[in-house]
Amino acid sequence: MKSHAKSEKHQVCFHCGLDVPSGARWGVDFNGQWKPMCCPGCEAVAQAIIDNGLASFYQKRTAYSVTAKLPLETLEQDKQSEIETEGLGDVIDTSLMIEGITCSACIWLLERQVTKLKGVVSFKINYATRRAVLKTVQHQIHVSDVLSAIREIGYQAVSFDVNKQFYRLQKERKDFLGRLGVAVFCGMQVMMITLGIYVADPSDIEPNMLQFLKWVSALLTFPVVLFSAKPFMSAAFRDIKNKMPGMDVPVALGISLAFLASLYNTFTGQGDTYYESVCMFVLFLMLARYVEFLTRWYAISSSERLTQAVPMMAQRVGEDNHIHSVAANTLVLGDQIQINPGEVIPADSLVLSGESQVDESILTGENEPIDKKSGDRLLGGSHNLNNTLRARVSCVGEDSTLSTIARLIDRAHAEKPAWVEVADRFASVFVGMVILVTASTAMVGYWQGQTDWFSIALSVLVVTCPCALSLATPTAYTAAMSSLFDRGIIITKGVALEQLSAVDRVVFDKTGTLTEGSMRVSKCTLFGQQSEQALMDVAISLEEFSDHPIARAFKREARQMNCQVENIEQENGAGLTGQIEGEKYSIGSESYIRRVLGKRFESIESAETQVYLSTDVNLLAVFEIHDDIRVGAAKAISWLKNQGKAVSLLSGDKQIPARWLAKKVGIEDVKSEASPRDKLAEIDRLQLAGEQVVMVGDGMNDAPILAKADVSISVSGASQLARASSDILLLNNDMQALQHVFSLSKKMGIIIKQNMMWALVYNVGALPLAMAGYVEPWQAALGMSVSSLVVVLNSFRLRFVLSKANKAKQQKRVEFG
């Protein structure tokens, strides 16, 4: 009763029971109620416990935790089976948000320091979102230990939460605007005073007035240095403390030395002052960082909105056919749900009844609504527009389309090209060289008796600051991936975009890739006495055990009788066999049925894909499957050929339908009747011949081939395995999305080269001019800041590359009708 009384009078930490300091805002949302915390450590650990599905710990415990570490130890003795893992058994995934990152070198330092800890499997940070994925081994390390290690090197980490992330982004944006506002206001006043001094004749200003104006400039520069420039100073101090100087070290040195030298000269009444240079340097550098922040903001808004797409509530159909409102995250496989017009679909599902139009633009980037009817797939997060639908939940949790895509996006942003990692690793060496060159310039000038030796050294320090170089690649990658995401193209491996520009050959699968995958049985040829419906019932029952796109054609057909199938034997990409009422039936390709029967039979010539049904001894029927050519396939292939890419079709289908399709879409190099092993051997042969190969498929039976290719692309409707194996996902049904990927890849390569060239030319070109005394400190500050701004804005142009292409395409349509 005493402890209860205490909690009534005072706020105590929900995690450890200590008093919560007055005015503290730490806490977690537990079962819809806000629970206060005494410190960030308790908040982070408690959030990690809840996020890992172990909130029951707080309901079961008999006392408060003594420290932030103890709950995790207790939980590890509690219910380890409740911890979410991703196929590694004793490895726990934790999502964190990192604060204090200013450049890619910070990411390299954090990843290196954390992965040194015993029990840490991996630690990857997303440059754009500042979100980290931590993999740790149970019993060996606690999340709180990792958070402490991150704090020790000067950064802050908290458990990831979408709402918190956007709250922090808003806070960071306000902080940026506040610091920019102070720099703009004070800098304008200092510039006006300095301009007056420069324009006026020295004899027109009395010495006392001149000294007064300098002190006024000093007072106005104080807020700029202490407030606006604080992020650079803090980051530089942290880097020096960690003995890993980053890009902020020369920036902080330039600002500090210029300001202190100006104060000293103002106090002594001799020498030049650099107040205007300090203000201009801070202002333009803050402006460049703010534009880079806006690029990150846009990237986060594009990818993280997926996590907010699924509604909180769903309408579940009960056994009594009554509708019950339930939390969307409580839906399980097989649940029936009702989606009314205007509602968001709460989970991946299959339509049972009703017809409507659905907006899937959040996933596919396609603004045109899609017709849905019985048997069609619904994607969680899309919008039902017209009529009420009844559906059965087919996928939930981590396996859902939204979760898979969000996870793959995080993986893509976390990856960096190898040469960028090398550049990050040697950033401290580069910064050391900058400082060494500056010190050498200062000493040589001083020994030679130059009166402006300090001004020259200051210009050298500012000119050589490699900020633009550090932003050249990450900003381009972020802008490119965000632009593609808005058009329903997901980059799952960041390096894939860079590799595309070197590709020699694009290899396509046929069924479900160059075709829609929405198949139907168009014809049935019988060879026995059984009726067509009876054989259709057998075929449907067998195909229920297959995930191949062809199986969908049978699943769409109506049946009269549900046959019980036993002893299923399946050969990937060829066919399957099962027993029905004691009789063995086989269904699959012609070659598969020939092996089953052990004899040859006369083929039926057809341009359609054929599926054969037989018993152990007799051929029963041949089903012809019609599948429409995928929208934009012919145009995409024509464009690729015009770009000098070799194009091939690699299909398991028979020669006639494969060649018929190849002719329709404009492919000359065709290999038909290829098993998955044959396809793998063909990709291997092409690579051994020195070709860089892109494989485009749906992954139903070619996931290993996708993994083998230099770059793999899976199309809309691809299997979960294909998504995991692919470097790029096309969620839009229009194959011309392939053209967008190649176009933006090429443009991104050009932008990165432009950025690198600009940064190097500026740094190398301006250095001798600064050392010769031709560059004033304020000019160096302006040049360095503008250099960073040019790199960021140049990268941001990638946001509009595809928009221009779409406008040009629409204009052509208007001109030619």
PDB file of N, CA, C and O in Angstrom, residues 471-526:
ATOM      1  N   LEU A 471      29.440  14.768 -49.133  1.00  0.00           N
ATOM      2  CA  LEU A 471      28.022  14.755 -49.498  1.00  0.00           C
ATOM      3  C   LEU A 471      27.783  14.268 -50.929  1.00  0.00           C
ATOM      4  O   LEU A 471      26.638  13.981 -51.303  1.00  0.00           O
ATOM      5  N   ALA A 472      28.837  14.150 -51.731  1.00  0.00           N
ATOM      6  CA  ALA A 472      28.695  13.897 -53.167  1.00  0.00           C
ATOM      7  C   ALA A 472      27.894  12.656 -53.487  1.00  0.00           C
ATOM      8  O   ALA A 472      26.986  12.684 -54.322  1.00  0.00           O
ATOM      9  N   THR A 473      28.203  11.536 -52.836  1.00  0.00           N
ATOM     10  CA  THR A 473      27.538  10.272 -53.169  1.00  0.00           C
ATOM     11  C   THR A 473      26.277  10.000 -52.361  1.00  0.00           C
ATOM     12  O   THR A 473      25.240   9.638 -52.937  1.00  0.00           O
ATOM     13  N   PRO A 474      26.295  10.139 -51.002  1.00  0.00           N
ATOM     14  CA  PRO A 474      25.087   9.802 -50.232  1.00  0.00           C
ATOM     15  C   PRO A 474      23.853  10.583 -50.650  1.00  0.00           C
ATOM     16  O   PRO A 474      22.753  10.018 -50.714  1.00  0.00           O
ATOM     17  N   THR A 475      24.007  11.860 -50.949  1.00  0.00           N
ATOM     18  CA  THR A 475      22.837  12.658 -51.326  1.00  0.00           C
ATOM     19  C   THR A 475      22.271  12.194 -52.669  1.00  0.00           C
ATOM     20  O   THR A 475      21.055  12.180 -52.866  1.00  0.00           O
ATOM     21  N   ALA A 476      23.150  11.792 -53.599  1.00  0.00           N
ATOM     22  CA  ALA A 476      22.685  11.308 -54.900  1.00  0.00           C
ATOM     23  C   ALA A 476      21.931   9.993 -54.754  1.00  0.00           C
ATOM     24  O   ALA A 476      20.876   9.792 -55.365  1.00  0.00           O
ATOM     25  N   TYR A 477      22.466   9.085 -53.945  1.00  0.00           N
ATOM     26  CA  TYR A 477      21.792   7.804 -53.720  1.00  0.00           C
ATOM     27  C   TYR A 477      20.420   8.022 -53.081  1.00  0.00           C
ATOM     28  O   TYR A 477      19.430   7.405 -53.485  1.00  0.00           O
ATOM     29  N   THR A 478      20.367   8.868 -52.071  1.00  0.00           N
ATOM     30  CA  THR A 478      19.115   9.112 -51.362  1.00  0.00           C
ATOM     31  C   THR A 478      18.062   9.693 -52.301  1.00  0.00           C
ATOM     32  O   THR A 478      16.909   9.245 -52.323  1.00  0.00           O
ATOM     33  N   ALA A 479      18.446  10.692 -53.092  1.00  0.00           N
ATOM     34  CA  ALA A 479      17.494  11.319 -54.011  1.00  0.00           C
ATOM     35  C   ALA A 479      17.021  10.336 -55.073  1.00  0.00           C
ATOM     36  O   ALA A 479      15.835  10.300 -55.418  1.00  0.00           O
ATOM     37  N   ALA A 480      17.929   9.516 -55.594  1.00  0.00           N
ATOM     38  CA  ALA A 480      17.566   8.555 -56.651  1.00  0.00           C
ATOM     39  C   ALA A 480      16.599   7.505 -56.130  1.00  0.00           C
ATOM     40  O   ALA A 480      15.579   7.199 -56.766  1.00  0.00           O
ATOM     41  N   MET A 481      16.898   6.939 -54.965  1.00  0.00           N
ATOM     42  CA  MET A 481      16.029   5.887 -54.416  1.00  0.00           C
ATOM     43  C   MET A 481      14.659   6.437 -54.033  1.00  0.00           C
ATOM     44  O   MET A 481      13.646   5.762 -54.205  1.00  0.00           O
ATOM     45  N   SER A 482      14.612   7.670 -53.543  1.00  0.00           N
ATOM     46  CA  SER A 482      13.323   8.280 -53.204  1.00  0.00           C
ATOM     47  C   SER A 482      12.502   8.532 -54.458  1.00  0.00           C
ATOM     48  O   SER A 482      11.289   8.315 -54.475  1.00  0.00           O
ATOM     49  N   SER A 483      13.160   8.988 -55.527  1.00  0.00           N
ATOM     50  CA  SER A 483      12.464   9.252 -56.788  1.00  0.00           C
ATOM     51  C   SER A 483      11.872   7.964 -57.351  1.00  0.00           C
ATOM     52  O   SER A 483      10.723   7.944 -57.810  1.00  0.00           O
ATOM     53  N   LEU A 484      12.629   6.883 -57.310  1.00  0.00           N
ATOM     54  CA  LEU A 484      12.134   5.601 -57.817  1.00  0.00           C
ATOM     55  C   LEU A 484      11.013   5.065 -56.945  1.00  0.00           C
ATOM     56  O   LEU A 484      10.039   4.491 -57.442  1.00  0.00           O
ATOM     57  N   PHE A 485      11.132   5.239 -55.636  1.00  0.00           N
ATOM     58  CA  PHE A 485      10.104   4.743 -54.721  1.00  0.00           C
ATOM     59  C   PHE A 485       8.744   5.368 -55.025  1.00  0.00           C
ATOM     60  O   PHE A 485       7.713   4.693 -54.976  1.00  0.00           O
ATOM     61  N   ASP A 486       8.739   6.642 -55.357  1.00  0.00           N
ATOM     62  CA  ASP A 486       7.485   7.328 -55.664  1.00  0.00           C
ATOM     63  C   ASP A 486       6.816   6.758 -56.914  1.00  0.00           C
ATOM     64  O   ASP A 486       5.633   7.007 -57.145  1.00  0.00           O
ATOM     65  N   ARG A 487       7.559   6.025 -57.703  1.00  0.00           N
ATOM     66  CA  ARG A 487       7.004   5.408 -58.917  1.00  0.00           C
ATOM     67  C   ARG A 487       6.864   3.894 -58.772  1.00  0.00           C
ATOM     68  O   ARG A 487       6.793   3.175 -59.764  1.00  0.00           O
ATOM     69  N   GLY A 488       6.834   3.414 -57.543  1.00  0.00           N
ATOM     70  CA  GLY A 488       6.598   2.005 -57.302  1.00  0.00           C
ATOM     71  C   GLY A 488       7.790   1.127 -57.614  1.00  0.00           C
ATOM     72  O   GLY A 488       7.633  -0.037 -57.954  1.00  0.00           O
ATOM     73  N   ILE A 489       8.997   1.671 -57.494  1.00  0.00           N
ATOM     74  CA  ILE A 489      10.222   0.904 -57.747  1.00  0.00           C
ATOM     75  C   ILE A 489      11.048   0.923 -56.464  1.00  0.00           C
ATOM     76  O   ILE A 489      11.451   1.987 -55.991  1.00  0.00           O
ATOM     77  N   ILE A 490      11.281  -0.249 -55.911  1.00  0.00           N
ATOM     78  CA  ILE A 490      11.996  -0.360 -54.647  1.00  0.00           C
ATOM     79  C   ILE A 490      13.410  -0.865 -54.892  1.00  0.00           C
ATOM     80  O   ILE A 490      13.607  -1.934 -55.484  1.00  0.00           O
ATOM     81  N   ILE A 491      14.397  -0.103 -54.457  1.00  0.00           N
ATOM     82  CA  ILE A 491      15.783  -0.539 -54.533  1.00  0.00           C
ATOM     83  C   ILE A 491      16.108  -1.227 -53.206  1.00  0.00           C
ATOM     84  O   ILE A 491      16.092  -0.592 -52.161  1.00  0.00           O
ATOM     85  N   THR A 492      16.382  -2.529 -53.237  1.00  0.00           N
ATOM     86  CA  THR A 492      16.642  -3.269 -52.000  1.00  0.00           C
ATOM     87  C   THR A 492      18.133  -3.361 -51.684  1.00  0.00           C
ATOM     88  O   THR A 492      18.500  -3.673 -50.563  1.00  0.00           O
ATOM     89  N   LYS A 493      18.974  -3.115 -52.680  1.00  0.00           N
ATOM     90  CA  LYS A 493      20.416  -3.084 -52.472  1.00  0.00           C
ATOM     91  C   LYS A 493      20.958  -1.849 -53.168  1.00  0.00           C
ATOM     92  O   LYS A 493      20.882  -1.749 -54.396  1.00  0.00           O
ATOM     93  N   GLY A 494      21.477  -0.918 -52.375  1.00  0.00           N
ATOM     94  CA  GLY A 494      21.876   0.377 -52.916  1.00  0.00           C
ATOM     95  C   GLY A 494      22.891   0.284 -54.041  1.00  0.00           C
ATOM     96  O   GLY A 494      22.856   1.068 -54.993  1.00  0.00           O
ATOM     97  N   VAL A 495      23.817  -0.702 -53.974  1.00  0.00           N
ATOM     98  CA  VAL A 495      24.861  -0.792 -54.996  1.00  0.00           C
ATOM     99  C   VAL A 495      24.301  -1.227 -56.352  1.00  0.00           C
ATOM    100  O   VAL A 495      24.973  -1.080 -57.373  1.00  0.00           O
ATOM    101  N   ALA A 496      23.073  -1.768 -56.369  1.00  0.00           N
ATOM    102  CA  ALA A 496      22.494  -2.248 -57.634  1.00  0.00           C
ATOM    103  C   ALA A 496      22.332  -1.114 -58.632  1.00  0.00           C
ATOM    104  O   ALA A 496      22.550  -1.300 -59.836  1.00  0.00           O
ATOM    105  N   LEU A 497      21.971   0.067 -58.158  1.00  0.00           N
ATOM    106  CA  LEU A 497      21.797   1.212 -59.061  1.00  0.00           C
ATOM    107  C   LEU A 497      23.106   1.559 -59.761  1.00  0.00           C
ATOM    108  O   LEU A 497      23.129   1.887 -60.944  1.00  0.00           O
ATOM    109  N   GLU A 498      24.196   1.475 -59.024  1.00  0.00           N
ATOM    110  CA  GLU A 498      25.499   1.777 -59.602  1.00  0.00           C
ATOM    111  C   GLU A 498      25.902   0.695 -60.612  1.00  0.00           C
ATOM    112  O   GLU A 498      26.471   0.991 -61.665  1.00  0.00           O
ATOM    113  N   GLN A 499      25.578  -0.568 -60.320  1.00  0.00           N
ATOM    114  CA  GLN A 499      25.966  -1.681 -61.190  1.00  0.00           C
ATOM    115  C   GLN A 499      25.198  -1.684 -62.511  1.00  0.00           C
ATOM    116  O   GLN A 499      25.711  -2.168 -63.524  1.00  0.00           O
ATOM    117  N   LEU A 500      23.971  -1.169 -62.507  1.00  0.00           N
ATOM    118  CA  LEU A 500      23.142  -1.218 -63.710  1.00  0.00           C
ATOM    119  C   LEU A 500      23.802  -0.542 -64.912  1.00  0.00           C
ATOM    120  O   LEU A 500      23.614  -0.972 -66.055  1.00  0.00           O
ATOM    121  N   SER A 501      24.550   0.512 -64.658  1.00  0.00           N
ATOM    122  CA  SER A 501      25.145   1.252 -65.773  1.00  0.00           C
ATOM    123  C   SER A 501      26.194   0.430 -66.516  1.00  0.00           C
ATOM    124  O   SER A 501      26.514   0.718 -67.674  1.00  0.00           O
ATOM    125  N   ALA A 502      26.728  -0.628 -65.854  1.00  0.00           N
ATOM    126  CA  ALA A 502      27.766  -1.455 -66.494  1.00  0.00           C
ATOM    127  C   ALA A 502      27.209  -2.738 -67.093  1.00  0.00           C
ATOM    128  O   ALA A 502      27.962  -3.575 -67.585  1.00  0.00           O
ATOM    129  N   VAL A 503      25.888  -2.896 -67.085  1.00  0.00           N
ATOM    130  CA  VAL A 503      25.264  -4.138 -67.544  1.00  0.00           C
ATOM    131  C   VAL A 503      25.335  -4.262 -69.067  1.00  0.00           C
ATOM    132  O   VAL A 503      25.149  -3.282 -69.793  1.00  0.00           O
ATOM    133  N   ASP A 504      25.621  -5.500 -69.543  1.00  0.00           N
ATOM    134  CA  ASP A 504      25.692  -5.763 -70.980  1.00  0.00           C
ATOM    135  C   ASP A 504      24.422  -6.430 -71.515  1.00  0.00           C
ATOM    136  O   ASP A 504      24.021  -6.194 -72.644  1.00  0.00           O
ATOM    137  N   ARG A 505      23.805  -7.291 -70.691  1.00  0.00           N
ATOM    138  CA  ARG A 505      22.692  -8.108 -71.163  1.00  0.00           C
ATOM    139  C   ARG A 505      21.573  -8.138 -70.136  1.00  0.00           C
ATOM    140  O   ARG A 505      21.831  -8.238 -68.919  1.00  0.00           O
ATOM    141  N   VAL A 506      20.329  -8.085 -70.642  1.00  0.00           N
ATOM    142  CA  VAL A 506      19.145  -8.200 -69.793  1.00  0.00           C
ATOM    143  C   VAL A 506      18.425  -9.486 -70.193  1.00  0.00           C
ATOM    144  O   VAL A 506      18.046  -9.660 -71.347  1.00  0.00           O
ATOM    145  N   VAL A 507      18.277 -10.396 -69.231  1.00  0.00           N
ATOM    146  CA  VAL A 507      17.632 -11.692 -69.480  1.00  0.00           C
ATOM    147  C   VAL A 507      16.266 -11.695 -68.816  1.00  0.00           C
ATOM    148  O   VAL A 507      16.141 -11.386 -67.624  1.00  0.00           O
ATOM    149  N   PHE A 508      15.232 -12.049 -69.582  1.00  0.00           N
ATOM    150  CA  PHE A 508      13.861 -12.070 -69.082  1.00  0.00           C
ATOM    151  C   PHE A 508      13.371 -13.505 -68.918  1.00  0.00           C
ATOM    152  O   PHE A 508      13.652 -14.374 -69.748  1.00  0.00           O
ATOM    153  N   ASP A 509      12.617 -13.734 -67.848  1.00  0.00           N
ATOM    154  CA  ASP A 509      11.802 -14.933 -67.747  1.00  0.00           C
ATOM    155  C   ASP A 509      10.526 -14.653 -68.550  1.00  0.00           C
ATOM    156  O   ASP A 509      10.247 -13.510 -68.899  1.00  0.00           O
ATOM    157  N   LYS A 510       9.747 -15.689 -68.835  1.00  0.00           N
ATOM    158  CA  LYS A 510       8.546 -15.492 -69.645  1.00  0.00           C
ATOM    159  C   LYS A 510       7.296 -15.371 -68.787  1.00  0.00           C
ATOM    160  O   LYS A 510       6.722 -14.305 -68.620  1.00  0.00           O
ATOM    161  N   THR A 511       6.870 -16.490 -68.214  1.00  0.00           N
ATOM    162  CA  THR A 511       5.587 -16.546 -67.516  1.00  0.00           C
ATOM    163  C   THR A 511       5.604 -15.708 -66.246  1.00  0.00           C
ATOM    164  O   THR A 511       6.445 -15.907 -65.376  1.00  0.00           O
ATOM    165  N   GLY A 512       4.688 -14.760 -66.164  1.00  0.00           N
ATOM    166  CA  GLY A 512       4.591 -13.897 -64.989  1.00  0.00           C
ATOM    167  C   GLY A 512       5.546 -12.732 -65.005  1.00  0.00           C
ATOM    168  O   GLY A 512       5.516 -11.884 -64.116  1.00  0.00           O
ATOM    169  N   THR A 513       6.423 -12.671 -66.019  1.00  0.00           N
ATOM    170  CA  THR A 513       7.379 -11.569 -66.134  1.00  0.00           C
ATOM    171  C   THR A 513       7.054 -10.718 -67.357  1.00  0.00           C
ATOM    172  O   THR A 513       6.662  -9.563 -67.231  1.00  0.00           O
ATOM    173  N   LEU A 514       7.202 -11.308 -68.553  1.00  0.00           N
ATOM    174  CA  LEU A 514       6.778 -10.608 -69.772  1.00  0.00           C
ATOM    175  C   LEU A 514       5.284 -10.760 -69.999  1.00  0.00           C
ATOM    176  O   LEU A 514       4.707 -10.089 -70.854  1.00  0.00           O
ATOM    177  N   THR A 515       4.660 -11.663 -69.234  1.00  0.00           N
ATOM    178  CA  THR A 515       3.198 -11.796 -69.272  1.00  0.00           C
ATOM    179  C   THR A 515       2.626 -11.317 -67.951  1.00  0.00           C
ATOM    180  O   THR A 515       3.338 -11.193 -66.952  1.00  0.00           O
ATOM    181  N   GLU A 516       1.325 -11.063 -67.945  1.00  0.00           N
ATOM    182  CA  GLU A 516       0.675 -10.469 -66.781  1.00  0.00           C
ATOM    183  C   GLU A 516       0.686 -11.382 -65.553  1.00  0.00           C
ATOM    184  O   GLU A 516       0.715 -10.922 -64.421  1.00  0.00           O
ATOM    185  N   GLY A 517       0.609 -12.695 -65.796  1.00  0.00           N
ATOM    186  CA  GLY A 517       0.501 -13.621 -64.669  1.00  0.00           C
ATOM    187  C   GLY A 517      -0.931 -13.832 -64.229  1.00  0.00           C
ATOM    188  O   GLY A 517      -1.202 -14.637 -63.341  1.00  0.00           O
ATOM    189  N   SER A 518      -1.885 -13.109 -64.864  1.00  0.00           N
ATOM    190  CA  SER A 518      -3.314 -13.291 -64.560  1.00  0.00           C
ATOM    191  C   SER A 518      -3.895 -14.265 -65.588  1.00  0.00           C
ATOM    192  O   SER A 518      -4.549 -13.874 -66.541  1.00  0.00           O
ATOM    193  N   MET A 519      -3.585 -15.528 -65.412  1.00  0.00           N
ATOM    194  CA  MET A 519      -3.871 -16.531 -66.436  1.00  0.00           C
ATOM    195  C   MET A 519      -5.281 -17.092 -66.329  1.00  0.00           C
ATOM    196  O   MET A 519      -5.907 -17.033 -65.280  1.00  0.00           O
ATOM    197  N   ARG A 520      -5.698 -17.702 -67.446  1.00  0.00           N
ATOM    198  CA  ARG A 520      -6.995 -18.389 -67.468  1.00  0.00           C
ATOM    199  C   ARG A 520      -6.905 -19.568 -68.429  1.00  0.00           C
ATOM    200  O   ARG A 520      -6.135 -19.537 -69.403  1.00  0.00           O
ATOM    201  N   VAL A 521      -7.708 -20.596 -68.151  1.00  0.00           N
ATOM    202  CA  VAL A 521      -7.757 -21.769 -69.023  1.00  0.00           C
ATOM    203  C   VAL A 521      -8.610 -21.409 -70.240  1.00  0.00           C
ATOM    204  O   VAL A 521      -9.801 -21.113 -70.110  1.00  0.00           O
ATOM    205  N   SER A 522      -7.997 -21.424 -71.428  1.00  0.00           N
ATOM    206  CA  SER A 522      -8.715 -21.014 -72.636  1.00  0.00           C
ATOM    207  C   SER A 522      -9.262 -22.201 -73.426  1.00  0.00           C
ATOM    208  O   SER A 522     -10.214 -22.055 -74.188  1.00  0.00           O
ATOM    209  N   LYS A 523      -8.671 -23.400 -73.235  1.00  0.00           N
ATOM    210  CA  LYS A 523      -9.105 -24.559 -74.017  1.00  0.00           C
ATOM    211  C   LYS A 523      -8.697 -25.836 -73.294  1.00  0.00           C
ATOM    212  O   LYS A 523      -7.660 -25.855 -72.623  1.00  0.00           O
ATOM    213  N   CYS A 524      -9.504 -26.887 -73.461  1.00  0.00           N
ATOM    214  CA  CYS A 524      -9.190 -28.186 -72.858  1.00  0.00           C
ATOM    215  C   CYS A 524      -9.407 -29.280 -73.907  1.00  0.00           C
ATOM    216  O   CYS A 524     -10.500 -29.416 -74.474  1.00  0.00           O
ATOM    217  N   THR A 525      -8.367 -30.052 -74.186  1.00  0.00           N
ATOM    218  CA  THR A 525      -8.452 -31.179 -75.132  1.00  0.00           C
ATOM    219  C   THR A 525      -8.440 -32.485 -74.337  1.00  0.00           C
ATOM    220  O   THR A 525      -7.493 -32.716 -73.557  1.00  0.00           O
ATOM    221  N   LEU A 526      -9.480 -33.334 -74.505  1.00  0.00           N
ATOM    222  CA  LEU A 526      -9.627 -34.562 -73.726  1.00  0.00           C
ATOM    223  C   LEU A 526      -9.105 -35.766 -74.509  1.00  0.00           C
ATOM    224  O   LEU A 526      -9.217 -35.824 -75.739  1.00  0.00           O
TER     225      LEU A 526
END
